[in-house]
Amino acid sequence: MNVNRAEKPNLSWSNPEKFTTEMNFVQNMGSLKAYRVMDHTGNVLQREHDPKLPKEEVHDLYKKMVQLHTMDGILYEAQRQGRISFYMTHYGEEAMIGVAAALQPKDVVHGQYREAFMLLYRGFTIDDCVNQCFSNELDGGKGRQMPVHYGSKKHNFQTISSPLGTQIPQAAGSAYALKMSGSQNCSVCFFGEGAASEGDFHAGLNMAATLNCPVIFICRNNGYAISTPASEQYKGDGIASRGVGYGIDTIRIDGNDIWAAYNATKAARAIAVSENKPVLIEAMTYRIGHHSTSDDSTKYRDRKEVEERAQFDNPITRLRRYMEVNQWWDQQQEEQLRKEVKKDVLQRFAAAEKRKKPAIDELFSDVYDELTPNLVAQKNELERLMKTYPDYYPTADFAPSSSSSS
C-alpha cells in the first residue's frame, strides 16, 4: 500500500534522542516578555525601533484615535438616554490602530467587537458607524445587526458575529482560501482572552498551523472577559503560550503602545504572506470602559483600579507625548482637534438620528438572488395586512419600499 507523505503519522518520536530516563513534570516554562517601543510616557526606548512614520501620518493616526474615543463617549451616553439600543466602547485599547496601519487594504479582517479603529483607518466613516448604531436607512447592514456589529465588503471587514470565537476558524479558512488562490494577502483575526477559552480558538489555531494558513491571530488581552478577570480565565502564561504549543510563531506586545502594535503586525504580516504560516500576537492592554452598556464593571472591580490605569497608561496620551517630544504637537493643536472632532461627531450623530428606518421590504431581500415563492407569498401577505390595518402597522418612520415607490 502506498501512503502519501501527508498521510503518514508523526514519526519524529522514533528518534532515540527524544527520550530520557529522567521523569520530570514541566510546570513552568517561564513568562514571555511583552515587546514595547515606547514607555508609558511616550519616550522611545531604543531609537532603532521607532518606525519613524511621517508627521502627517502620525497626526492622522492620532486624529482617528481621538475620533474613536469621542464617538465612544457620545454613543455610550446616547444609549443611556435610550436613543440607541446598545453600545461597546474601545476605551483603553485605541493603540490597536497601529495594527491597521501595518496591514494592506486587501487583507481580510475578522473582528470581534472592539475593532472600529480598523474600519476608520480604512475609510469607514463616522457617518457609517452612527448610521449602523441607529439601524437607519443608510446603515450598510440594513438594520439587521446589533449596534457596533459592523461589516464592510468594500473595506474587507467581515461582519461581526455576537457569539464568541466563531471568527477564529473562519479566519483560518479564509486565509487558506487566500493561499490557494495565490494571493499576496493574509487574514487577520481579533479576539479577546475570554474568547480564547472557546473551542473555536483551538480548532482555528490548529487548522491554521497544520494547513500553513497565512493568518495573523491578534488577542486583545484586556484583563476582563465581561466580569471574569484574566486571573480566573487561565492559569498558564496567558494566551501566547498556547500559540507556541500549536507550533505558531508568537509574540507578546504592549497593547497600549501604538508602535509596538505597528512593528509587530508588520513583521507578522511578512511572515504570514512570505512563508504561508500563521502568527499569534497577544496584546496586553486594559479595558478601561465597561464591557458594554449592559454591564456595570464597578460591581466586580475597584473604581480606583480603573482610574489609575486610565491615568498611568493611556494609549492616546502616550502617542500625544511622542508627538510632543518630536515637537509635532502642542496644547493649542490638542484643544482645537478635540473641539473640532466633538462638533463633527455630534453633527453626524444628529443627522443619523433623524433618518428613517430601512424600508420594510428589506425584510425579504439579500437572501436569495430571486425571491422564492414562499417569500413572495409572505411579502404579499404583509403588504395586504398593512393596507387593511394601517393603524396596527405604522410606516411613517420607515423609508419608502421599492414596491410603493414604483
Short mmCIF file of N, CA and C in Angstrom, two decimals, residues 37-38 44-59 258-260 262-263 322-323 326:
data_model
loop_
_atom_site.label_atom_id
_atom_site.label_comp_id
_atom_site.label_asym_id
_atom_site.label_seq_id
_atom_site.Cartn_x
_atom_site.Cartn_y
_atom_site.Cartn_z
N VAL A 37 7.91 49.60 22.28
CA VAL A 37 8.78 50.60 21.67
C VAL A 37 8.87 51.82 22.56
N MET A 38 7.72 52.25 23.11
CA MET A 38 7.66 53.41 23.99
C MET A 38 7.30 52.98 25.41
N VAL A 44 10.62 56.87 23.39
CA VAL A 44 11.09 55.70 22.66
C VAL A 44 12.30 55.12 23.38
N LEU A 45 12.26 53.83 23.67
CA LEU A 45 13.30 53.20 24.46
C LEU A 45 14.55 52.91 23.65
N GLN A 46 14.39 52.49 22.41
CA GLN A 46 15.53 52.27 21.51
C GLN A 46 15.17 52.86 20.16
N ARG A 47 15.94 53.83 19.72
CA ARG A 47 15.57 54.61 18.53
C ARG A 47 15.40 53.75 17.29
N GLU A 48 16.13 52.64 17.21
CA GLU A 48 16.03 51.81 16.01
C GLU A 48 14.67 51.13 15.88
N HIS A 49 13.89 51.12 16.96
CA HIS A 49 12.55 50.52 16.90
C HIS A 49 11.46 51.55 16.59
N ASP A 50 11.83 52.80 16.55
CA ASP A 50 10.87 53.84 16.17
C ASP A 50 10.57 53.68 14.67
N PRO A 51 9.32 53.44 14.28
CA PRO A 51 9.03 53.25 12.85
C PRO A 51 9.24 54.49 12.01
N LYS A 52 9.35 55.64 12.69
CA LYS A 52 9.64 56.91 12.01
C LYS A 52 8.66 57.19 10.86
N LEU A 53 7.39 57.05 11.14
CA LEU A 53 6.38 57.41 10.15
C LEU A 53 6.36 58.92 9.96
N PRO A 54 5.98 59.40 8.78
CA PRO A 54 5.91 60.84 8.54
C PRO A 54 4.98 61.53 9.54
N LYS A 55 5.29 62.77 9.83
CA LYS A 55 4.50 63.54 10.80
C LYS A 55 3.01 63.55 10.44
N GLU A 56 2.72 63.72 9.16
CA GLU A 56 1.32 63.81 8.72
C GLU A 56 0.58 62.50 9.00
N GLU A 57 1.27 61.38 8.81
CA GLU A 57 0.64 60.08 9.05
C GLU A 57 0.41 59.85 10.54
N VAL A 58 1.36 60.28 11.36
CA VAL A 58 1.19 60.16 12.81
C VAL A 58 0.03 61.04 13.28
N HIS A 59 -0.05 62.25 12.72
CA HIS A 59 -1.17 63.13 13.05
C HIS A 59 -2.50 62.47 12.70
N ILE A 258 1.22 52.05 20.44
CA ILE A 258 0.84 52.00 19.03
C ILE A 258 1.97 51.52 18.15
N TRP A 259 3.22 51.86 18.49
CA TRP A 259 4.35 51.46 17.64
C TRP A 259 4.72 50.00 17.85
N ALA A 260 4.50 49.47 19.04
CA ALA A 260 4.70 48.03 19.25
C ALA A 260 3.69 47.25 18.42
N TYR A 262 2.23 48.34 15.70
CA TYR A 262 2.57 48.54 14.28
C TYR A 262 3.73 47.65 13.86
N ASN A 263 4.82 47.69 14.61
CA ASN A 263 6.01 46.91 14.25
C ASN A 263 5.74 45.41 14.27
N TYR A 322 4.52 61.35 22.54
CA TYR A 322 5.50 61.03 21.49
C TYR A 322 5.59 62.18 20.50
N MET A 323 4.44 62.71 20.09
CA MET A 323 4.43 63.83 19.14
C MET A 323 5.01 65.09 19.77
N ASN A 326 8.71 65.04 19.75
CA ASN A 326 9.21 65.34 18.41
C ASN A 326 8.86 66.75 17.94
#
